[in-house]
Coordinates of C-alpha atoms in Angstrom, one line a residue:
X1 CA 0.0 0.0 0.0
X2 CA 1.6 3.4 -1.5
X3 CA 1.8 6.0 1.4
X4 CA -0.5 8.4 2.8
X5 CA -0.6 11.6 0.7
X6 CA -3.3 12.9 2.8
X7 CA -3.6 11.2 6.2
X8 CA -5.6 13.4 7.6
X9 CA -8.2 13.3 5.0
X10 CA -7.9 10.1 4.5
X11 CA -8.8 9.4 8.4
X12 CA -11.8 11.9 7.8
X13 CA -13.0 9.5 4.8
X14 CA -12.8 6.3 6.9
X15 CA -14.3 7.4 9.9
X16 CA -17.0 9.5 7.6
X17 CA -17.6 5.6 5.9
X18 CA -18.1 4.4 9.6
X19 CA -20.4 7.4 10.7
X20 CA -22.5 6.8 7.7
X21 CA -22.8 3.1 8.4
X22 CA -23.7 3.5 12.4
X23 CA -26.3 6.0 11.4
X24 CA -28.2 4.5 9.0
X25 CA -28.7 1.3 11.4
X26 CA -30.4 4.1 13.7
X27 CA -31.6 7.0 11.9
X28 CA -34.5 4.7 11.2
X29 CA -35.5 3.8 14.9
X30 CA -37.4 7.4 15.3
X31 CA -38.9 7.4 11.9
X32 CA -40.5 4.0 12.5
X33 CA -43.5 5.7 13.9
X34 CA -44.1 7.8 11.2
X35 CA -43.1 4.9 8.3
X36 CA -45.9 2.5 10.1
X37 CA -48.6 4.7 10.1
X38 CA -48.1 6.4 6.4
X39 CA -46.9 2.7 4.4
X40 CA -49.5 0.7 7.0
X41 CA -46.5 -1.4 8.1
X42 CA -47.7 -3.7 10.9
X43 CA -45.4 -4.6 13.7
X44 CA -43.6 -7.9 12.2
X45 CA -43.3 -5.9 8.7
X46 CA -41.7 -3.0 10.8
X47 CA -39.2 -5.1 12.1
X48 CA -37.8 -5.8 8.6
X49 CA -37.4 -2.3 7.8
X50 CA -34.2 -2.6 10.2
X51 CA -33.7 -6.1 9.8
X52 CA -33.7 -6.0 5.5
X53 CA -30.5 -4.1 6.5
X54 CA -28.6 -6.4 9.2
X55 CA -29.6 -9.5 7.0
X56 CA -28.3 -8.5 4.0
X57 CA -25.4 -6.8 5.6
X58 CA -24.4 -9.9 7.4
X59 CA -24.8 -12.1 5.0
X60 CA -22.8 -10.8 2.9
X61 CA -19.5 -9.2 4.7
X62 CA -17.1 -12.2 3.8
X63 CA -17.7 -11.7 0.3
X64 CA -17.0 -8.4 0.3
X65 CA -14.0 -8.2 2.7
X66 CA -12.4 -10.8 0.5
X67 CA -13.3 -9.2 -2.7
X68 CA -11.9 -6.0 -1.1
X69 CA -8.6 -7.7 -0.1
X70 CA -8.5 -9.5 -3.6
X71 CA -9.4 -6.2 -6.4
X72 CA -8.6 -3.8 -4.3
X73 CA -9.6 -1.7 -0.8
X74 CA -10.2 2.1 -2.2
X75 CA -12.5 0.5 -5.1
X76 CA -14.7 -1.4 -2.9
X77 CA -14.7 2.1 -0.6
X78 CA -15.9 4.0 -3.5
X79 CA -18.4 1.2 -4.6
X80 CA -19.5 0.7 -1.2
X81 CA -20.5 4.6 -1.0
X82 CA -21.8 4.5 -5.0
X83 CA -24.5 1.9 -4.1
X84 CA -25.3 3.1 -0.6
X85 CA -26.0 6.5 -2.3
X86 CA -27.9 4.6 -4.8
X87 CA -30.1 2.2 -2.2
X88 CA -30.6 5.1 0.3
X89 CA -32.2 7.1 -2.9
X90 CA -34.6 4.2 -4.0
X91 CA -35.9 4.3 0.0
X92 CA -36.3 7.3 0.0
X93 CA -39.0 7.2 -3.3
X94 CA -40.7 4.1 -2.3
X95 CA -44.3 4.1 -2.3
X96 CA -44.8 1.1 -0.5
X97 CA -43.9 -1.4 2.2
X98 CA -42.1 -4.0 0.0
X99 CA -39.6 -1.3 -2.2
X100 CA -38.8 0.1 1.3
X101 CA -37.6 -3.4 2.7
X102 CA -35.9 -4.1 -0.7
X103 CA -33.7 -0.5 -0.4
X104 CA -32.9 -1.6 2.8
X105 CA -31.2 -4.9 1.9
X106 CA -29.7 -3.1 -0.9
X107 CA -28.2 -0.4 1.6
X108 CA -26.7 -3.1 3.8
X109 CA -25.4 -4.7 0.9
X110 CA -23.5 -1.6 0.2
X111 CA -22.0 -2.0 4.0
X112 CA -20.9 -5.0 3.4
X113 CA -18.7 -4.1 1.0
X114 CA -18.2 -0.7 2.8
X115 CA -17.1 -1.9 6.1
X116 CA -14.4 -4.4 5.5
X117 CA -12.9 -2.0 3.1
X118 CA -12.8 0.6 5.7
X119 CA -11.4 -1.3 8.1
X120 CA -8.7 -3.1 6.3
X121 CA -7.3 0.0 5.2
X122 CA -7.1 1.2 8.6
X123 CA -5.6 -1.9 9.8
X124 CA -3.1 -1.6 6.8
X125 CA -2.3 1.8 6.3
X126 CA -1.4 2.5 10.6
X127 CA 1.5 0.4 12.4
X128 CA -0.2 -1.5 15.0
X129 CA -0.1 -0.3 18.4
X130 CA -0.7 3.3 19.9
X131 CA -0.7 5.1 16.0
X132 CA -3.1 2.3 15.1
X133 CA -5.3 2.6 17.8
X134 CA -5.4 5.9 17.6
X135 CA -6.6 6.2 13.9
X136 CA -9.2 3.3 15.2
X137 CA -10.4 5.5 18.7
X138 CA -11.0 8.2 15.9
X139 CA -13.2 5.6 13.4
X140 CA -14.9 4.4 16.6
X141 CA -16.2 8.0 17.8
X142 CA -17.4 8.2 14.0
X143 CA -18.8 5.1 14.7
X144 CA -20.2 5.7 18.2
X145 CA -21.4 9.6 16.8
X146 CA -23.5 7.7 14.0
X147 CA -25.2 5.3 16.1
X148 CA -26.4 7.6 19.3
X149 CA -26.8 10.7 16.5
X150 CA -28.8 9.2 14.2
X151 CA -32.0 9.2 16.7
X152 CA -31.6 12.4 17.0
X153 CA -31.4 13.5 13.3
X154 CA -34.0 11.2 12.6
X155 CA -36.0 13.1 14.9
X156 CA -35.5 16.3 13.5
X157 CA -35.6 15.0 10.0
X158 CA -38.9 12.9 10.5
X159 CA -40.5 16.2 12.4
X160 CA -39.8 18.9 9.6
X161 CA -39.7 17.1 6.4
X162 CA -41.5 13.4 7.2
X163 CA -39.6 9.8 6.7
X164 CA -38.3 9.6 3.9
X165 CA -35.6 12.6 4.9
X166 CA -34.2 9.9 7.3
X167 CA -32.8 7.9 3.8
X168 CA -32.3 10.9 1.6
X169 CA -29.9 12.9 3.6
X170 CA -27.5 9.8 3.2
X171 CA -27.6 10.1 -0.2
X172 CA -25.1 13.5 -0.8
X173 CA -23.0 12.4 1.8
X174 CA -22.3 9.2 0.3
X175 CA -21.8 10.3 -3.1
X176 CA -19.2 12.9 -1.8
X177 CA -17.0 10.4 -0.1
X178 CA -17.1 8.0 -3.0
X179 CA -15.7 11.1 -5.2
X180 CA -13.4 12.4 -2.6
X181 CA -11.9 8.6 -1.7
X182 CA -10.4 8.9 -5.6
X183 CA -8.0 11.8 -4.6
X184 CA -7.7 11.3 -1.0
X185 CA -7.1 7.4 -0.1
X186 CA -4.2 5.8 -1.8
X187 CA -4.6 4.0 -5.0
X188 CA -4.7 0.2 -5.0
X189 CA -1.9 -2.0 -6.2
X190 CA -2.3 -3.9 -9.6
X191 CA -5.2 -6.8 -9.1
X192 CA -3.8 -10.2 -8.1
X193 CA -3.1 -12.3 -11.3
X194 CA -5.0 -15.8 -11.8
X195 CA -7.0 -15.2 -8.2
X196 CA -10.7 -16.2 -8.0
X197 CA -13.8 -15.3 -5.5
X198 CA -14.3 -18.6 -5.0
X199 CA -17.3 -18.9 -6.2
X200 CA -19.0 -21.8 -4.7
X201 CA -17.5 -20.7 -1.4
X202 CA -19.1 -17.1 -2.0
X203 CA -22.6 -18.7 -3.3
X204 CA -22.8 -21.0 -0.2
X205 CA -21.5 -18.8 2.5
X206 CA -23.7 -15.8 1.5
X207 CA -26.6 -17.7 1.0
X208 CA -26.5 -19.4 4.9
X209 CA -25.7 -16.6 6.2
X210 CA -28.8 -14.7 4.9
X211 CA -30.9 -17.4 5.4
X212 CA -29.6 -17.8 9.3
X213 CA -30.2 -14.4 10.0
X214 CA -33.6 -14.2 8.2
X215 CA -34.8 -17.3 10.3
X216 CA -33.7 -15.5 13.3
X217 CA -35.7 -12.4 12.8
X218 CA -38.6 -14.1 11.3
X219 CA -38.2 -16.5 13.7
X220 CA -41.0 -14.7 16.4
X221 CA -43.9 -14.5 14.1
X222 CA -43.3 -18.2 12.5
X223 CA -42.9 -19.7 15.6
X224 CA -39.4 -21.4 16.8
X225 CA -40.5 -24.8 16.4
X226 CA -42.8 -24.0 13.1
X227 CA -42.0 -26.3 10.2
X228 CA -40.6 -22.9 8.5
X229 CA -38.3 -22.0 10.6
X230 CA -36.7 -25.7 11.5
X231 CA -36.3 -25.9 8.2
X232 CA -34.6 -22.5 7.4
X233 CA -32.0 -23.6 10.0
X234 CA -31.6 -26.8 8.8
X235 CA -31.2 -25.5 5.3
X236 CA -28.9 -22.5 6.4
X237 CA -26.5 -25.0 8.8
X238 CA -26.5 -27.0 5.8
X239 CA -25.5 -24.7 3.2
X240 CA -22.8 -23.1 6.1
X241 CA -21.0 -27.1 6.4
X242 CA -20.8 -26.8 2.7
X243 CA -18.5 -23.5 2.9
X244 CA -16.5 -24.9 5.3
X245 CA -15.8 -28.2 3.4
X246 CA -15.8 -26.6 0.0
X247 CA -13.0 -23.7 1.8
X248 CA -11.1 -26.8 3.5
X249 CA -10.4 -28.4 -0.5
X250 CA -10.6 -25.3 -2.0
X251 CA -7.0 -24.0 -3.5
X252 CA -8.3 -20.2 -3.5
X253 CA -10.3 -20.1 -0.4
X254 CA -12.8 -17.4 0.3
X255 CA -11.7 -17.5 4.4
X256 CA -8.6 -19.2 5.9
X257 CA -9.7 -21.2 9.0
X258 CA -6.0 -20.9 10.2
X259 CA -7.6 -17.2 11.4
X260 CA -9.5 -18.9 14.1
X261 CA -6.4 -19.5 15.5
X262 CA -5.9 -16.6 16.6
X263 CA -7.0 -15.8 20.5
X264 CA -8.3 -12.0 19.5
X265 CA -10.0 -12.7 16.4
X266 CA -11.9 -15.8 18.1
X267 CA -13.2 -13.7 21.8
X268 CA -13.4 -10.3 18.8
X269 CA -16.5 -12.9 17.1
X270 CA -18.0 -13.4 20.5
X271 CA -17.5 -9.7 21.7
X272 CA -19.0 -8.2 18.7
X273 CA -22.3 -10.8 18.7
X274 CA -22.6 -9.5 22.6
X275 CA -22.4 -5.5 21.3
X276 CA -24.5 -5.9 19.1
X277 CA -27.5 -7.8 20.8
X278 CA -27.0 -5.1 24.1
X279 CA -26.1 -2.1 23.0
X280 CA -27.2 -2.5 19.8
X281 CA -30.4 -3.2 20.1
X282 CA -31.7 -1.5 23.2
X283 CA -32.2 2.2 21.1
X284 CA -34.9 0.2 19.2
X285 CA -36.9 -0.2 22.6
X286 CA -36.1 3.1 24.0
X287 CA -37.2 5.0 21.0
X288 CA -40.5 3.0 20.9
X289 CA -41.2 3.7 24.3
X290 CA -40.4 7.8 24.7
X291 CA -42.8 7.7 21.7
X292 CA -45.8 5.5 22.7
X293 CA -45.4 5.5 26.3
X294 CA -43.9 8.9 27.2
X295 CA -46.1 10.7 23.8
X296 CA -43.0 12.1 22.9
X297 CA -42.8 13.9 19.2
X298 CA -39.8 12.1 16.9
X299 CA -38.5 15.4 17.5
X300 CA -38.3 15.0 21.7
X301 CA -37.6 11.3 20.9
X302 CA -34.5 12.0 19.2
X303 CA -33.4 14.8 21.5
X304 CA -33.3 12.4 24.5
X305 CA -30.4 10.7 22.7
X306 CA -28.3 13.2 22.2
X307 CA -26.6 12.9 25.9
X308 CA -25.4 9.4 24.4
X309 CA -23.3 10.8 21.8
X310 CA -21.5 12.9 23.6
X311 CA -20.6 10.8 26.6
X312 CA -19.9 7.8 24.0
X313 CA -16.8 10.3 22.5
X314 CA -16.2 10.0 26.1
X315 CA -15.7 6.5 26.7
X316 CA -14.3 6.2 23.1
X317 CA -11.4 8.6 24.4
X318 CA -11.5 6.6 27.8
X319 CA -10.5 3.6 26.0
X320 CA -7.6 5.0 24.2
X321 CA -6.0 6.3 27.3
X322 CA -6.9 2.8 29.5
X323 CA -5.4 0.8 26.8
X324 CA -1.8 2.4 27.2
X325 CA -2.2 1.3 30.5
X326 CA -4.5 -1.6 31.0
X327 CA -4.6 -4.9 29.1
X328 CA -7.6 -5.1 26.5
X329 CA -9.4 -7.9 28.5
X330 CA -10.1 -5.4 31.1
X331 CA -11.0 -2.6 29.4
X332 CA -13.3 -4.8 27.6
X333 CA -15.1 -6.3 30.9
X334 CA -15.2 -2.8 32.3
X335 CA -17.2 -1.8 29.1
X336 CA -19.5 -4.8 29.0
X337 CA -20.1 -4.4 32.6
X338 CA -20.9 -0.8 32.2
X339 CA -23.7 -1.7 29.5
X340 CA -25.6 -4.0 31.6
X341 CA -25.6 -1.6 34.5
X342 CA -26.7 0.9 32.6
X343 CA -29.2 -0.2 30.3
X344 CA -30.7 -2.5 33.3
X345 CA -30.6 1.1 35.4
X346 CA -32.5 2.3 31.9
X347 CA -35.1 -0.7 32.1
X348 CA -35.9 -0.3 36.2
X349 CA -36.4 3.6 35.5
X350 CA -38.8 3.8 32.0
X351 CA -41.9 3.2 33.9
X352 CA -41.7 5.3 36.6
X353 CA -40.0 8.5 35.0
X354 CA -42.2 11.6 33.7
X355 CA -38.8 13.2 31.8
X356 CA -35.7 12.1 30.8
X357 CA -33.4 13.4 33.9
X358 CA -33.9 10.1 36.1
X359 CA -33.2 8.0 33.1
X360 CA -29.6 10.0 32.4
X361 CA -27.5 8.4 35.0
X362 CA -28.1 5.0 33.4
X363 CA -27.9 6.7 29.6
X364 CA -24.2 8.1 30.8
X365 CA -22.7 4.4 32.2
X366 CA -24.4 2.7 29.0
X367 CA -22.9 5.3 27.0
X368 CA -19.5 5.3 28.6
X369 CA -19.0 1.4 28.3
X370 CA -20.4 1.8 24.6
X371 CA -17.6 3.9 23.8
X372 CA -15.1 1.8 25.7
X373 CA -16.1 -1.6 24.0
X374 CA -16.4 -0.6 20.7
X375 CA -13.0 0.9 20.3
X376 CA -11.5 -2.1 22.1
X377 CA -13.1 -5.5 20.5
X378 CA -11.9 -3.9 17.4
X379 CA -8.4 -3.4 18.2
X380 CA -8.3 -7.0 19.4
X381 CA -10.3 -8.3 16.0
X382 CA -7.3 -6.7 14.1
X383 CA -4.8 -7.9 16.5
X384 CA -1.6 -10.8 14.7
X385 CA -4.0 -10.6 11.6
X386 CA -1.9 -10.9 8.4
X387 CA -1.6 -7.6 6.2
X388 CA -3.6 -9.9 3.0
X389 CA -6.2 -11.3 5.3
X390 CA -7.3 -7.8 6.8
X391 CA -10.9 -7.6 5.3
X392 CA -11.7 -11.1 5.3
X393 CA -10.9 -11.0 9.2
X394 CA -13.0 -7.6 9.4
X395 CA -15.3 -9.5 7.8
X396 CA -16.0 -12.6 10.1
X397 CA -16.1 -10.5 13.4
X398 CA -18.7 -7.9 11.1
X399 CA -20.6 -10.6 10.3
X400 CA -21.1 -11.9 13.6
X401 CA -22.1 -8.5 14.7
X402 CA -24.6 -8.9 12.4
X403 CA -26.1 -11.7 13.5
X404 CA -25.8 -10.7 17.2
X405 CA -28.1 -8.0 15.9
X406 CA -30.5 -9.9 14.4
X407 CA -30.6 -12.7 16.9
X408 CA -30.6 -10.0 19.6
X409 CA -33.4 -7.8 17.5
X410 CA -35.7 -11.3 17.4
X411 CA -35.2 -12.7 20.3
X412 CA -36.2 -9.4 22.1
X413 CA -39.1 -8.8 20.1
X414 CA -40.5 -12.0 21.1
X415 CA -39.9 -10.9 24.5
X416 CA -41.4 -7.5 24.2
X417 CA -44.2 -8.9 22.6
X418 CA -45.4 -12.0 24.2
X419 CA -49.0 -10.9 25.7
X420 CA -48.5 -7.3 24.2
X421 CA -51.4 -5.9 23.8
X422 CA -52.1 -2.5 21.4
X423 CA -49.1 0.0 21.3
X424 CA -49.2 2.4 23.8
X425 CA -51.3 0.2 26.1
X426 CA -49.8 -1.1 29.8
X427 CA -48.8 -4.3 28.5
X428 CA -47.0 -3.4 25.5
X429 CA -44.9 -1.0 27.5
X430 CA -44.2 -3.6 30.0
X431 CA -43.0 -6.0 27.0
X432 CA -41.0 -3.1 26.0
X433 CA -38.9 -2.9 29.2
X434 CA -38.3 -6.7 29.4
X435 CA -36.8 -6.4 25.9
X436 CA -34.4 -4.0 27.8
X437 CA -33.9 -6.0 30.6
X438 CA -33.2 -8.9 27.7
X439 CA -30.6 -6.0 26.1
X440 CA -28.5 -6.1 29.4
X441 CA -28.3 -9.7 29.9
X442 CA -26.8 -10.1 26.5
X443 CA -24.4 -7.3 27.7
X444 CA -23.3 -9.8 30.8
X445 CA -22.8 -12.3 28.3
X446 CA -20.0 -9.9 26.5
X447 CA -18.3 -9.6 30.3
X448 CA -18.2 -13.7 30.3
X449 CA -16.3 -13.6 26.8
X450 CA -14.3 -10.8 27.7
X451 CA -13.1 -12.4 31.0
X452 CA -12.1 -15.2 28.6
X453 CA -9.6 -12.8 26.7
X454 CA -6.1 -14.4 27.4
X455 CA -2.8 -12.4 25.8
X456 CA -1.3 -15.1 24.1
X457 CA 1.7 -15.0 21.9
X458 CA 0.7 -16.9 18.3
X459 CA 3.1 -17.9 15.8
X460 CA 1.9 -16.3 12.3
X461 CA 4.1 -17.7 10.4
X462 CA 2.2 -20.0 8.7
X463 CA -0.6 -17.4 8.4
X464 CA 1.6 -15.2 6.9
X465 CA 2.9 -18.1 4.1
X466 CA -0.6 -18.1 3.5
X467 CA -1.4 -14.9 3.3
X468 CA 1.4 -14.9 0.5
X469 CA 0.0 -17.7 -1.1
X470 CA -3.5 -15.8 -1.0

C-alpha cells in the first residue's frame, strides 16, 4: 500500500464511511413511527425495515472483505459509498412497504462491501499499536457519533420534512465520499493475477448466512419450532457445512480457517455478537417507548439521545487512554459491565420516570461502556491478523455483529411482545422494558467472553505463508 498523501483526509474519509454506516442502522428507529402509520406497516413488517439491512449486511460481509482484499480496498470504498447513495435514494421514493424493505437490503449490501474495506485499510495503512489505535479510537467515535446521532437526526428529519428525509440525507454524503476517496485514499496495487472469488464458497456462505439471519428475525412471528423456521436452519447449517468443506479443498479459499487460530480474532467474534445484541439493540426499545409511552414527538424522541453521543466520545477517548495502560481484557469487561448496569438502570427507570433526567445516570454508564467496548473488541479483532487477510478477518467478526443484531433484535421482540397488547397500552410497554432488561443480559454475556480474553503469543508464520499464497 503506496503512502499516505493525505492522512488526515484520508482518516476523515474512513471514519465518515463508519459514521455513515452506524447512522443509518439508527436514523430509522425514530422514523419507524411515522413509516408505520403512512406505508400501514404492521409490527412484524416493521421489524424488517431494520432487519432488511442487518440480514443482507451480514450475509454478505465475507464476500466483500475478500473481494476488497483480492481487487482492491479504495474500489470497494468508492463502490461501497456509490450503491449506498444509490439504495438510500430508492428508499427514499418508495411508495410502499415491499420497495422500502428491498432498499434496505440493498443499503446493507453496500456495508458489506463498505465496512471491511474501511477497516482493512485502517488496519493496513497504521502500524499497530498506539498510531493504530489511535486512527481506530478516531473511526470508533465516528462510529459511536453515527449510532447515538442518528435518533436524533432522525428526529428532526422525520419532524420537519417526514420519513423519507431519514434515507435521503445519506444520499449527498455518500456520493461525496465515494468522489473524494479517488483523490484522498491511496490507490490500490495492480489486481492479483490468476485469483478467484471462490465462487461456490461465496454462493454458499452468503446464502447461509442470509438465510440464518432471516430465520432469526422471522423466527417470532413463524414460531421457533414451526415447520418454517426448523427448516430455514436446517437449510442455512447445511448450506454453512458446505462452505466450510468446500473452503477446507478449496485451492483459493474465500476465508482461511487458520484465522480462528488466533485468540483475539476468536473472543473479537464473541464480543462483537454481545455489542450488538445489548447495545445495539436497546435504542430500538427506547425510541419506541419515549414515543408510545412517554407521547413524545420524533423530534423529543431524538433529543433524549443526544446525551449518548456525547458521553460515548467519552468512553471512546477513555479507551484510548486505558489501553496504554491496561490490558484489553479489562478494558473490555469494564465496558461490558458498564452496558448491563446501565441499560438495566434504563429498564428499572422507563416506567416510573415523567422526563428524561432520572433515566440519564443510566444513559451516561451505557454510554461510557459503549464507547469503551467498541474501540476495544476492534483493536483485538485486528490484532496478529496478516496484512492480506485484513478484510476477510474484518469481515468474520462484522458478520457476527450482524447476526448478534438480528438474533438480539428477534429474540427481544419476542420478548417484548409475548402478551402485548395495542401500542401504547400497559402491556406493551411492559414487553418493551423486558426487551431492555433482555438487552442487558446479553451485555453480561459480552463480560463472560471478555473475561475469557487471554494475551497469548501466536506464531503467524504459517498465516503469513498463506497470506502470501492468497
Amino acid at each position: 500500500m503506496p503512502p499516505l498523501k493525505y492522512p488526515r483526509w484520508a482518516l476523515t474519509l474512513l471514519a465518515t464511511a463508519q459514521l455513515i454506516i452506524a447512522l443509518d442502522a439508527t436514523i430509522i428507529f425514530v422514523a419507524l413511527h411515522d413509516m408505520g402509520r403512512a406505508l400501514q406497516i404492521n409490527a412484524q413488517q416493521l421489524q424488517w425495515v431494520v432487519s432488511a439491512y442487518t440480514v443482507a449486511f451480514g450475509g454478505s460481509l465475507l464476500l466483500g472483505g475478500r473481494a476488497a482484499d483480492l481487487i482492491g480496498r479504495r474500489r470497494f470504498y468508492r463502490l461501497g459509498m456509490l450503491l449506498f447513495a444509490l439504495a438510500s435514494l430508492l428508499g427514499a421514493l418508495a411508495p410502499n412497504a415491499t420497495l422500502l424493505i428491498i432498499a434496505r437490503a440493498a443499503q446493507g449490501i453496500g456495508a458489506a462491501l463498505l465496512f471491511p474495506a474501511t477497516l482493512a485499510l485502517i488496519n493496513t495503512l497504521y502500524a499497530e499499536g498506539p498510531v493504530r489505535n489511535r486512527a481506530l479510537a478516531i473511526w470508533s467515535m465516528a462510529s459511536a457519533v453515527g449510532l447515538a446521532l442518528g435518533t436524533l437526526l432522525g428526529g428532526v428529519l422525520t419532524q420537519a420534512f417526514g420519513w423519507p428525509a431519514v434515507l435521503a440525507v445519506i444520499v449527498p454524503l455518500a456520493t461525496a465520499c465515494a468522489v473524494a476517496a479517488g483523490a484522498w485514499l491511496p490507490a490500490d496495487g495492480p489486481r492479483a493475477q490468476g485469483r478467484s472469488f471462490d465462487l461456490a464458497g461465496c454462493i454458499t456462505v452468503t446464502l447461509g448466512g442470509s438465510l440464518l439471519v432471516t430465520t432469526l428475525v422471522q423466527g417470532p412471528e413463524w414460531g421457533w419450532t414451526a415447520p418454517a423456521t426448523l427448516g430455514c436452519l436446517l437449510l442455512s447449517a447445511l448450506l454453512l457445512v458446505a462452505f466450510v468443506q468446500i473452503e477446507q479443498r478449496s485451492r483459493d479459499p474465500l476465508m482461511q480457517f487458520a484465522l480462528l487460530r488466533l485468540p483475539g480474532l476468536r473472543a473479537a467474534l464473541g464480543l462483537t455478537f454481545a455489542f450488538m445484541s445489548s447495545y445495539g439493540v436497546q435504542y430500538y426499545f427506547m425510541a419506541l417507548y419515549f414515543q408510545d409511552g412517554y407521547g413524545w414527538s420524533p423530534l423529543q424522541a431524538g433529543l433524549a439521545f443526544l446525551p449518548a453521543t456525547a458521553v460515548c466520545t467519552v468512553g471512546i477517548q477513555l479507551a484510548e487512554w486505558a489501553l496504554k495502560r491496561w490490558s484489553a481484557r479489562k478494558v473490555l469487561v469494564l465496558g461490558q459491565l458498564a452496558g448491563a448496569i446501565g441499560i438495566a438502570w434504563v429498564a428499572a427507570t422507563l416506567p416510573y420516570a415523567s422526563n428524561f433526567w432520572p433515566l440519564l445516570p443510566g444513559v451516561v454508564v451505557l454510554s461510557i461502556g459503549q464507547g469503551m467496548t467498541w474501540t476495544s473488541m476492534w483493536i483485538v479483532a485486528g490484532q496478529g491478523v496478516p496484512a492480506a487477510q485484513q478484510g476477510v478477518a474484518s469481515g468474520m467478526a462484522a458478520t457476527a455483529q450482524q447476526i448478534g443484531g438480528a438474533l438480539g433484535l428477534a429474540v427481544l421482540v419476542m420478548v417484548a411482545n409475548a402478551g402485548a397488547g395495542a401500542p401504547g397500552s400497559p402491556s406493551a410497554l411492559a414487553g418493551l422494558v423486558r426487551a431492555e432488561y433482555g438487552a442487558a443480559l446479553f451485555a453480561l454475556f459480552g463480560v463472560i467472553i471478555a473475561l475469557g480474553l487471554r494475551p497469548a503469543p501466536v506464531d503467524c508464520s504459517s498465516l503469513d505463508g498463506q497470506a502470501n499464497n492468497a
